[in-house]
Coordinates of N, CA and C in Angstrom, one line a residue:
M1 N 0.8 -1.2 0.0 CA 0.0 0.0 0.0 C 0.9 1.2 0.0
K2 N 0.5 2.2 -0.8 CA 1.2 3.5 -0.8 C 0.5 4.5 0.0
T3 N 1.2 5.3 0.8 CA 0.5 6.3 1.6 C 1.1 7.7 1.3
A4 N 0.3 8.7 1.6 CA 0.7 10.1 1.5 C 0.8 10.6 2.9
K5 N 1.9 11.2 3.3 CA 2.1 11.6 4.7 C 2.2 13.1 4.8
I6 N 1.7 13.6 5.9 CA 1.8 15.0 6.3 C 2.6 15.0 7.6
P7 N 3.9 15.4 7.5 CA 4.8 15.3 8.7 C 4.3 16.1 9.9
A8 N 4.7 15.8 11.1 CA 4.4 16.5 12.3 C 2.9 16.5 12.6
T9 N 2.1 15.6 12.0 CA 0.7 15.5 12.3 C 0.4 14.0 12.4
D10 N -0.8 13.6 12.7 CA -1.2 12.2 12.7 C -1.8 11.8 11.4
N11 N -1.7 12.7 10.4 CA -2.4 12.5 9.2 C -1.6 11.7 8.2
E12 N -2.1 10.5 7.8 CA -1.5 9.7 6.8 C -2.7 9.1 6.0
Y13 N -2.6 9.2 4.6 CA -3.6 8.9 3.7 C -3.2 7.8 2.8
L14 N -4.1 6.8 2.7 CA -3.9 5.7 1.7 C -4.1 6.3 0.3
I15 N -3.1 6.3 -0.6 CA -3.3 6.9 -1.9 C -4.3 6.1 -2.7
G16 N -5.2 6.9 -3.3 CA -6.2 6.3 -4.1 C -5.9 6.6 -5.6
K17 N -6.7 7.4 -6.3 CA -6.5 7.7 -7.7 C -5.4 8.8 -7.7
I18 N -4.6 8.7 -8.8 CA -3.6 9.7 -9.1 C -4.1 10.3 -10.4
L19 N -4.7 11.5 -10.3 CA -5.3 12.2 -11.5 C -4.3 13.2 -12.0
C20 N -4.0 13.2 -13.3 CA -2.9 14.1 -13.8 C -3.5 15.0 -14.9
I21 N -3.0 16.2 -14.9 CA -3.4 17.2 -15.9 C -2.2 17.4 -16.8
G22 N -2.4 17.2 -18.1 CA -1.4 17.5 -19.1 C -1.6 18.8 -19.8
R23 N -0.6 19.4 -20.4 CA -0.7 20.6 -21.2 C -1.3 21.8 -20.4
N24 N -0.8 22.0 -19.3 CA -1.4 23.1 -18.4 C -0.5 24.3 -18.3
Y25 N 0.7 24.3 -19.1 CA 1.5 25.5 -19.1 C 1.8 25.8 -20.6
V26 N 1.6 27.0 -21.0 CA 1.8 27.4 -22.4 C 3.1 27.0 -23.0
D27 N 4.2 27.4 -22.2 CA 5.6 27.2 -22.8 C 5.9 25.7 -22.9
H28 N 5.3 24.8 -22.0 CA 5.5 23.4 -22.1 C 4.8 22.9 -23.3
I29 N 3.6 23.4 -23.6 CA 2.9 23.0 -24.8 C 3.7 23.3 -26.0
K30 N 4.3 24.5 -26.1 CA 5.1 24.9 -27.2 C 6.3 24.1 -27.4
E31 N 7.0 23.7 -26.3 CA 8.2 23.0 -26.4 C 8.0 21.6 -27.0
L32 N 6.8 21.0 -26.8 CA 6.5 19.7 -27.3 C 5.7 19.8 -28.6
G33 N 5.4 21.0 -29.1 CA 4.7 21.1 -30.4 C 3.3 20.7 -30.3
N34 N 2.7 20.8 -29.2 CA 1.3 20.4 -29.0 C 0.3 21.6 -29.2
E35 N -1.0 21.3 -29.4 CA -2.0 22.3 -29.5 C -2.5 22.6 -28.1
T36 N -2.9 23.9 -27.8 CA -3.5 24.3 -26.6 C -4.9 23.7 -26.5
P37 N -5.1 22.9 -25.4 CA -6.4 22.2 -25.3 C -7.5 23.1 -24.9
A38 N -8.8 22.8 -25.4 CA -9.9 23.6 -25.0 C -10.4 23.3 -23.5
A39 N -10.1 22.1 -23.1 CA -10.4 21.7 -21.7 C -9.2 20.9 -21.2
P40 N -9.1 20.8 -19.8 CA -8.0 20.1 -19.3 C -7.8 18.7 -19.8
V41 N -6.5 18.4 -20.1 CA -6.2 17.0 -20.6 C -5.9 16.1 -19.3
V42 N -6.7 15.0 -19.2 CA -6.6 14.2 -18.0 C -6.1 12.8 -18.3
F43 N -5.2 12.3 -17.5 CA -4.8 10.9 -17.5 C -4.6 10.4 -16.1
L44 N -4.4 9.1 -15.9 CA -4.2 8.6 -14.6 C -3.0 7.8 -14.4
K45 N -2.5 7.7 -13.2 CA -1.4 6.8 -12.8 C -1.9 6.0 -11.7
P46 N -1.5 4.7 -11.6 CA -1.9 3.9 -10.5 C -1.0 4.2 -9.2
A47 N -1.5 3.9 -8.1 CA -0.8 4.1 -6.8 C 0.6 3.4 -6.8
T48 N 0.7 2.3 -7.6 CA 2.0 1.5 -7.7 C 3.1 2.3 -8.4
A49 N 2.7 3.5 -9.0 CA 3.7 4.3 -9.7 C 4.5 5.2 -8.7
V50 N 4.0 5.3 -7.4 CA 4.6 6.2 -6.5 C 6.0 5.7 -6.0
V51 N 6.9 6.7 -6.0 CA 8.3 6.4 -5.4 C 8.5 7.5 -4.3
D52 N 9.0 7.1 -3.2 CA 9.2 8.1 -2.1 C 10.5 8.8 -2.3
D53 N 10.6 9.9 -1.6 CA 11.9 10.7 -1.5 C 13.0 9.8 -1.2
G54 N 14.1 9.9 -2.0 CA 15.3 9.0 -1.9 C 15.2 7.7 -2.6
G55 N 14.1 7.5 -3.3 CA 13.9 6.3 -4.1 C 14.6 6.3 -5.4
T56 N 14.2 5.3 -6.2 CA 14.8 5.1 -7.6 C 13.8 5.0 -8.6
V57 N 13.9 5.7 -9.7 CA 13.1 5.6 -10.9 C 13.8 4.5 -11.8
V58 N 13.0 3.5 -12.2 CA 13.6 2.5 -13.1 C 13.0 2.6 -14.5
I59 N 13.8 2.9 -15.5 CA 13.3 3.1 -16.8 C 13.0 1.7 -17.4
P60 N 11.7 1.5 -17.9 CA 11.4 0.2 -18.5 C 12.2 -0.1 -19.7
P61 N 12.4 -1.4 -20.0 CA 13.2 -1.7 -21.2 C 12.6 -1.4 -22.5
Y62 N 11.3 -1.1 -22.5 CA 10.6 -0.7 -23.8 C 10.7 0.7 -24.1
S63 N 11.5 1.5 -23.4 CA 11.7 2.9 -23.8 C 13.2 3.3 -23.8
T64 N 13.5 4.3 -24.7 CA 14.8 4.8 -24.7 C 14.8 6.4 -24.5
A65 N 13.7 6.9 -24.1 CA 13.5 8.3 -23.9 C 12.6 8.6 -22.8
C66 N 13.1 8.5 -21.5 CA 12.4 8.8 -20.3 C 12.6 10.2 -19.9
H67 N 11.6 11.0 -19.7 CA 11.7 12.4 -19.4 C 11.1 12.7 -18.0
Y68 N 11.6 13.8 -17.4 CA 11.1 14.3 -16.1 C 10.2 15.4 -16.4
E69 N 9.2 15.6 -15.5 CA 8.3 16.7 -15.5 C 7.9 17.0 -14.1
A70 N 8.5 18.1 -13.5 CA 8.3 18.4 -12.1 C 6.9 19.2 -12.0
E71 N 6.2 18.8 -10.9 CA 4.8 19.4 -10.8 C 4.4 19.6 -9.4
L72 N 3.4 20.5 -9.2 CA 2.8 20.6 -7.9 C 1.8 19.5 -7.7
A73 N 1.8 18.8 -6.6 CA 0.9 17.7 -6.3 C -0.1 18.2 -5.3
V74 N -1.4 17.8 -5.4 CA -2.4 18.2 -4.5 C -3.0 17.0 -3.9
L75 N -3.1 16.9 -2.6 CA -3.7 15.8 -1.8 C -5.1 16.1 -1.4
I76 N -6.0 15.3 -1.8 CA -7.4 15.6 -1.4 C -7.7 15.0 0.0
G77 N -8.3 15.8 0.8 CA -8.6 15.4 2.2 C -10.0 15.2 2.5
T78 N -10.9 15.7 1.7 CA -12.3 15.6 1.9 C -13.0 15.2 0.6
D79 N -13.9 14.2 0.7 CA -14.6 13.7 -0.5 C -15.4 14.8 -1.1
G80 N -15.7 14.7 -2.4 CA -16.5 15.6 -3.1 C -16.9 15.2 -4.5
K81 N -18.1 15.6 -4.9 CA -18.5 15.4 -6.3 C -19.2 16.8 -6.8
D82 N -18.9 17.1 -8.0 CA -19.4 18.4 -8.6 C -19.1 19.6 -7.6
I83 N -17.9 19.7 -7.3 CA -17.4 20.7 -6.3 C -17.4 22.1 -7.0
P84 N -18.0 23.1 -6.5 CA -17.9 24.5 -7.1 C -16.5 25.0 -7.0
E85 N -16.0 25.7 -8.0 CA -14.7 26.2 -8.0 C -14.4 27.0 -6.7
A86 N -15.3 27.8 -6.3 CA -15.1 28.6 -5.1 C -14.9 27.8 -3.8
E87 N -15.3 26.6 -3.8 CA -15.2 25.7 -2.6 C -14.0 24.7 -2.8
A88 N -13.4 24.7 -3.9 CA -12.5 23.6 -4.3 C -11.3 23.4 -3.3
L89 N -10.7 24.5 -3.0 CA -9.5 24.5 -2.1 C -9.8 24.0 -0.7
S90 N -11.0 24.1 -0.3 CA -11.4 23.5 1.0 C -11.3 22.0 1.1
H91 N -11.2 21.4 -0.1 CA -11.1 19.9 -0.1 C -9.7 19.4 -0.1
V92 N -8.7 20.4 0.0 CA -7.3 20.0 -0.1 C -6.7 19.8 1.3
A93 N -6.1 18.7 1.5 CA -5.4 18.4 2.8 C -4.0 18.9 2.8
G94 N -3.3 18.9 1.6 CA -1.9 19.3 1.5 C -1.4 19.4 0.1
Y95 N -0.2 20.0 0.0 CA 0.5 20.2 -1.3 C 1.9 19.5 -1.2
G96 N 2.3 18.9 -2.3 CA 3.6 18.3 -2.4 C 4.3 18.5 -3.7
V97 N 5.4 17.8 -3.8 CA 6.2 17.9 -5.1 C 6.1 16.5 -5.7
A98 N 5.9 16.5 -7.0 CA 5.9 15.3 -7.8 C 6.7 15.4 -9.0
I99 N 7.2 14.3 -9.6 CA 7.8 14.3 -10.9 C 7.0 13.3 -11.7
D100 N 6.4 13.8 -12.8 CA 5.7 12.9 -13.7 C 6.7 12.4 -14.7
M101 N 7.2 11.1 -14.5 CA 8.1 10.5 -15.4 C 7.3 10.0 -16.6
T102 N 7.8 10.3 -17.8 CA 7.1 10.1 -19.0 C 8.0 9.4 -20.0
L103 N 7.6 8.3 -20.6 CA 8.3 7.6 -21.7 C 7.9 8.3 -23.0
R104 N 8.7 9.4 -23.3 CA 8.3 10.2 -24.4 C 8.2 9.5 -25.8
D105 N 9.1 8.6 -26.0 CA 9.1 7.8 -27.3 C 7.8 7.0 -27.4
V106 N 7.5 6.4 -26.2 CA 6.3 5.5 -26.2 C 5.0 6.4 -26.3
Q107 N 5.0 7.5 -25.6 CA 3.9 8.5 -25.6 C 3.7 9.0 -27.1
D108 N 4.7 9.4 -27.7 CA 4.6 9.9 -29.1 C 4.0 8.9 -30.0
S109 N 4.5 7.6 -29.9 CA 4.0 6.6 -30.7 C 2.5 6.3 -30.5
L110 N 2.1 6.4 -29.2 CA 0.7 6.1 -28.9 C -0.2 7.3 -29.4
K111 N 0.3 8.5 -29.3 CA -0.5 9.7 -29.7 C -0.7 9.6 -31.2
K112 N 0.3 9.2 -32.0 CA 0.1 9.1 -33.4 C -0.9 8.1 -33.8
K113 N -1.1 7.1 -33.0 CA -2.1 6.0 -33.2 C -3.5 6.3 -32.6
G114 N -3.5 7.5 -31.9 CA -4.8 7.8 -31.2 C -5.1 6.9 -30.0
L115 N -4.1 6.4 -29.4 CA -4.3 5.4 -28.3 C -4.0 6.1 -26.9
P116 N -4.5 5.5 -25.8 CA -4.2 6.1 -24.5 C -2.7 6.1 -24.1
W117 N -2.4 6.9 -23.2 CA -1.0 7.1 -22.8 C -0.5 6.3 -21.6
E118 N -1.4 5.5 -21.0 CA -1.0 4.9 -19.7 C 0.3 4.1 -19.6
I119 N 0.7 3.4 -20.6 CA 1.9 2.7 -20.5 C 3.1 3.6 -20.6
A120 N 2.9 4.8 -21.1 CA 4.0 5.8 -21.1 C 4.0 6.6 -19.8
K121 N 2.9 6.6 -19.1 CA 2.8 7.5 -17.9 C 2.7 6.8 -16.6
G122 N 2.2 5.5 -16.6 CA 1.8 4.9 -15.4 C 2.6 3.7 -15.0
F123 N 3.8 3.5 -15.6 CA 4.6 2.4 -15.3 C 5.2 2.5 -13.8
D124 N 5.6 1.4 -13.2 CA 6.1 1.4 -11.9 C 7.3 2.4 -11.8
T125 N 7.3 3.2 -10.7 CA 8.2 4.2 -10.4 C 8.1 5.5 -11.2
S126 N 6.9 5.7 -11.9 CA 6.8 6.8 -12.7 C 6.3 8.1 -12.0
C127 N 6.1 8.0 -10.7 CA 5.5 9.1 -9.9 C 6.3 9.3 -8.6
P128 N 7.5 9.8 -8.7 CA 8.2 10.3 -7.4 C 7.3 11.3 -6.7
L129 N 7.2 11.2 -5.4 CA 6.2 12.0 -4.7 C 6.8 12.3 -3.3
S130 N 6.8 13.6 -3.0 CA 7.3 14.0 -1.7 C 6.2 13.8 -0.6
V131 N 6.6 14.1 0.7 CA 5.6 14.2 1.7 C 4.8 15.5 1.4
F132 N 3.7 15.7 2.1 CA 2.9 16.8 1.8 C 2.9 17.9 3.0
T133 N 2.9 19.1 2.6 CA 2.8 20.2 3.5 C 1.3 20.6 3.7
P134 N 0.9 20.8 5.0 CA -0.6 21.1 5.2 C -1.0 22.2 4.3
A135 N -2.2 22.1 3.8 CA -2.8 23.2 3.0 C -2.8 24.5 3.6
A136 N -3.0 24.6 4.9 CA -3.1 25.8 5.7 C -1.8 26.6 5.6
Q137 N -0.7 25.9 5.4 CA 0.7 26.5 5.3 C 1.0 27.0 3.9
V138 N 0.2 26.8 3.0 CA 0.4 27.2 1.6 C -0.7 28.3 1.3
P139 N -0.4 29.6 1.5 CA -1.5 30.6 1.3 C -2.1 30.7 -0.1
D140 N -1.2 30.5 -1.1 CA -1.7 30.6 -2.5 C -1.0 29.6 -3.4
P141 N -1.7 28.6 -3.8 CA -1.0 27.6 -4.6 C -0.7 28.1 -6.0
Q142 N -1.2 29.3 -6.4 CA -0.8 29.9 -7.7 C 0.3 30.9 -7.6
D143 N 1.0 30.8 -6.4 CA 2.2 31.7 -6.2 C 3.4 30.9 -5.7
L144 N 3.7 29.9 -6.4 CA 4.8 29.0 -6.0 C 5.8 28.8 -7.2
T145 N 7.0 28.5 -6.9 CA 8.0 28.3 -7.9 C 8.4 26.8 -7.9
I146 N 8.3 26.2 -9.1 CA 8.7 24.8 -9.3 C 10.1 24.8 -9.9
R147 N 11.0 24.0 -9.3 CA 12.4 23.8 -9.9 C 12.7 22.4 -10.0
L148 N 13.5 22.0 -11.0 CA 14.0 20.7 -11.1 C 15.5 20.8 -11.5
L149 N 16.3 20.1 -10.7 CA 17.8 20.0 -11.0 C 18.1 18.6 -11.4
L150 N 18.8 18.5 -12.5 CA 19.3 17.2 -13.0 C 20.8 17.2 -12.9
N151 N 21.3 16.3 -12.0 CA 22.8 16.2 -11.8 C 23.3 17.5 -11.4
G152 N 22.5 18.3 -10.6 CA 23.0 19.6 -10.0 C 22.7 20.8 -10.9
A153 N 22.3 20.6 -12.2 CA 22.1 21.7 -13.1 C 20.6 21.9 -13.2
E154 N 20.2 23.2 -13.0 CA 18.8 23.6 -13.1 C 18.2 23.4 -14.5
R155 N 17.1 22.7 -14.6 CA 16.5 22.4 -15.9 C 15.1 23.0 -16.0
Q156 N 14.4 23.1 -14.9 CA 13.1 23.7 -14.9 C 13.0 24.7 -13.8
N157 N 12.4 25.8 -14.1 CA 12.1 26.9 -13.1 C 10.9 27.7 -13.6
G158 N 9.8 27.4 -13.0 CA 8.5 28.1 -13.5 C 7.6 28.3 -12.4
S159 N 6.7 29.3 -12.5 CA 5.7 29.6 -11.5 C 4.4 28.9 -11.8
T160 N 3.7 28.5 -10.7 CA 2.4 28.0 -10.8 C 1.4 29.0 -11.2
G161 N 1.8 30.3 -11.1 CA 0.9 31.3 -11.6 C 0.7 31.3 -13.1
L162 N 1.6 30.5 -13.8 CA 1.5 30.4 -15.3 C 0.5 29.2 -15.7
M163 N -0.1 28.5 -14.8 CA -1.0 27.5 -15.1 C -2.2 28.0 -16.0
I164 N -2.5 27.3 -17.0 CA -3.7 27.7 -17.8 C -5.0 27.4 -17.0
N165 N -5.0 26.3 -16.3 CA -6.1 26.0 -15.4 C -5.6 25.9 -14.0
P166 N -5.9 26.9 -13.1 CA -5.4 26.9 -11.7 C -6.0 25.7 -10.9
V167 N -5.4 25.5 -9.7 CA -5.7 24.4 -8.9 C -7.2 24.3 -8.6
A168 N -7.8 25.3 -8.2 CA -9.2 25.3 -7.9 C -10.1 24.8 -9.0
R169 N -9.8 25.3 -10.2 CA -10.5 25.0 -11.4 C -10.3 23.5 -11.8
I170 N -9.1 23.0 -11.6 CA -8.8 21.6 -11.9 C -9.6 20.7 -10.9
I171 N -9.6 21.0 -9.7 CA -10.3 20.2 -8.7 C -11.8 20.2 -9.1
S172 N -12.4 21.4 -9.3 CA -13.8 21.4 -9.7 C -14.1 20.6 -11.0
Y173 N -13.2 20.8 -12.0 CA -13.4 20.1 -13.2 C -13.4 18.5 -13.0
L174 N -12.3 18.1 -12.3 CA -12.2 16.6 -12.1 C -13.3 16.1 -11.4
S175 N -13.9 16.8 -10.4 CA -15.0 16.3 -9.6 C -16.3 16.2 -10.4
T176 N -16.3 16.7 -11.6 CA -17.5 16.5 -12.4 C -17.4 15.2 -13.2
I177 N -16.2 14.6 -13.2 CA -16.0 13.3 -13.9 C -15.8 12.2 -12.9
F178 N -15.0 12.4 -11.9 CA -14.7 11.4 -10.8 C -15.1 12.0 -9.5
T179 N -15.7 11.1 -8.7 CA -15.9 11.5 -7.2 C -14.5 11.6 -6.6
L180 N -14.1 12.7 -6.1 CA -12.8 12.9 -5.5 C -12.9 12.3 -4.0
E181 N -12.0 11.5 -3.6 CA -12.0 10.9 -2.3 C -10.7 11.2 -1.6
E182 N -10.9 11.1 -0.2 CA -9.7 11.3 0.6 C -8.6 10.4 0.2
G183 N -7.4 10.9 0.0 CA -6.2 10.2 -0.4 C -5.9 10.3 -1.9
D184 N -6.9 10.8 -2.7 CA -6.6 11.0 -4.1 C -5.5 12.1 -4.2
V185 N -4.7 12.0 -5.3 CA -3.6 12.9 -5.5 C -3.8 13.5 -6.9
I186 N -3.6 14.8 -7.1 CA -3.8 15.4 -8.4 C -2.4 16.0 -8.8
L187 N -1.9 15.7 -9.9 CA -0.7 16.4 -10.5 C -1.2 17.4 -11.5
T188 N -0.7 18.6 -11.3 CA -1.3 19.8 -12.0 C -0.6 20.3 -13.2
G189 N 0.3 19.5 -13.8 CA 1.0 20.0 -15.0 C 2.4 20.5 -14.7
T190 N 3.2 20.6 -15.8 CA 4.6 20.9 -15.6 C 5.0 22.2 -16.4
P191 N 5.8 23.0 -15.9 CA 6.3 24.2 -16.7 C 7.4 23.7 -17.8
A192 N 7.8 24.6 -18.6 CA 8.8 24.2 -19.6 C 10.1 23.8 -19.0
G193 N 10.9 23.1 -19.9 CA 12.2 22.6 -19.5 C 12.4 21.2 -19.3
V194 N 11.4 20.4 -19.7 CA 11.4 18.9 -19.6 C 12.5 18.4 -20.4
G195 N 13.0 17.2 -20.0 CA 14.1 16.6 -20.8 C 14.4 15.2 -20.3
R196 N 15.3 14.6 -20.9 CA 15.6 13.1 -20.8 C 16.5 12.8 -19.6
V197 N 16.3 11.7 -19.0 CA 17.2 11.2 -18.0 C 17.7 9.8 -18.5
Q198 N 18.9 9.5 -17.9 CA 19.6 8.2 -18.2 C 20.0 7.5 -16.9
P199 N 20.2 6.2 -16.9 CA 20.7 5.5 -15.7 C 21.9 6.2 -15.1
G200 N 21.9 6.4 -13.8 CA 23.0 7.0 -13.1 C 22.7 8.5 -12.8
D201 N 21.6 9.1 -13.4 CA 21.3 10.5 -13.1 C 20.7 10.6 -11.8
G202 N 20.8 11.8 -11.2 CA 20.1 12.2 -10.0 C 19.2 13.4 -10.2
M203 N 18.0 13.4 -9.7 CA 17.1 14.5 -9.9 C 16.7 15.1 -8.5
V204 N 16.6 16.4 -8.4 CA 16.0 17.1 -7.2 C 14.9 18.0 -7.7
A205 N 13.8 17.8 -7.1 CA 12.6 18.7 -7.5 C 12.2 19.4 -6.2
E206 N 11.9 20.7 -6.3 CA 11.5 21.5 -5.2 C 10.5 22.5 -5.5
I207 N 9.6 22.8 -4.6 CA 8.7 23.9 -4.7 C 8.8 24.7 -3.4
T208 N 9.1 26.0 -3.6 CA 9.3 26.9 -2.4 C 8.1 26.9 -1.6
G209 N 8.3 26.7 -0.3 CA 7.2 26.7 0.7 C 6.4 25.4 0.7
V210 N 6.7 24.4 -0.1 CA 6.0 23.2 -0.2 C 6.9 22.0 0.2
G211 N 8.0 21.8 -0.5 CA 8.9 20.7 -0.2 C 9.9 20.5 -1.2
R212 N 10.7 19.4 -1.0 CA 11.8 19.1 -1.8 C 12.0 17.6 -1.8
M213 N 12.4 17.0 -2.9 CA 12.6 15.6 -3.0 C 13.7 15.2 -4.0
S214 N 14.4 14.1 -3.7 CA 15.4 13.7 -4.7 C 15.3 12.2 -5.0
V215 N 15.6 11.8 -6.2 CA 15.5 10.4 -6.7 C 16.7 10.2 -7.6
T216 N 17.0 8.9 -7.7 CA 18.0 8.5 -8.7 C 17.4 7.7 -9.8
V217 N 18.1 7.5 -10.9 CA 17.6 6.8 -12.1 C 18.4 5.6 -12.3
E218 N 17.8 4.5 -12.7 CA 18.5 3.3 -13.1 C 17.8 2.6 -14.3

């Protein structure tokens, strides 16, 4: 079982659905040559994809182009369906740091065939995830800086203020499709600067005021 933890509290959540938003930053859309979507792009990862801080990302043998995508993660603490945007943040238990590991070559092949992305996005170890900071300690989830360092060199540095769909809107939208439950985790998209990792690499992802995590690659 994979759990989401909020340190210095008694709160520990069994991770349920991991709901992910793609193409939520304009510059990232441009760097991959994609079209700006009319509605949020949604895909899922299983809980078995989660890797804790200090863990290892294992690149599957069916890919030669594994990419990092640092993101703000949102932990749902209160169940809800059809949540109004104005009430959405009240359902958040905490915020964390995630890296959406993506098999870009596999994803591109699937996209060309019009097929789902799950084997490119949901493989084991594809979701490094930090512990969570209580929501009350994050005054504005749209005023945070996401950074990713690869082998000590900064590769991503972007503000959550650049999201096309902010956190409250994402939660509200997802709740019209899925009942959001305690322990669900939402990944909110990545800023520009994504790139490839190889065995032996080390990644550090951090969000000011939220957290920091590091993982290695093999």
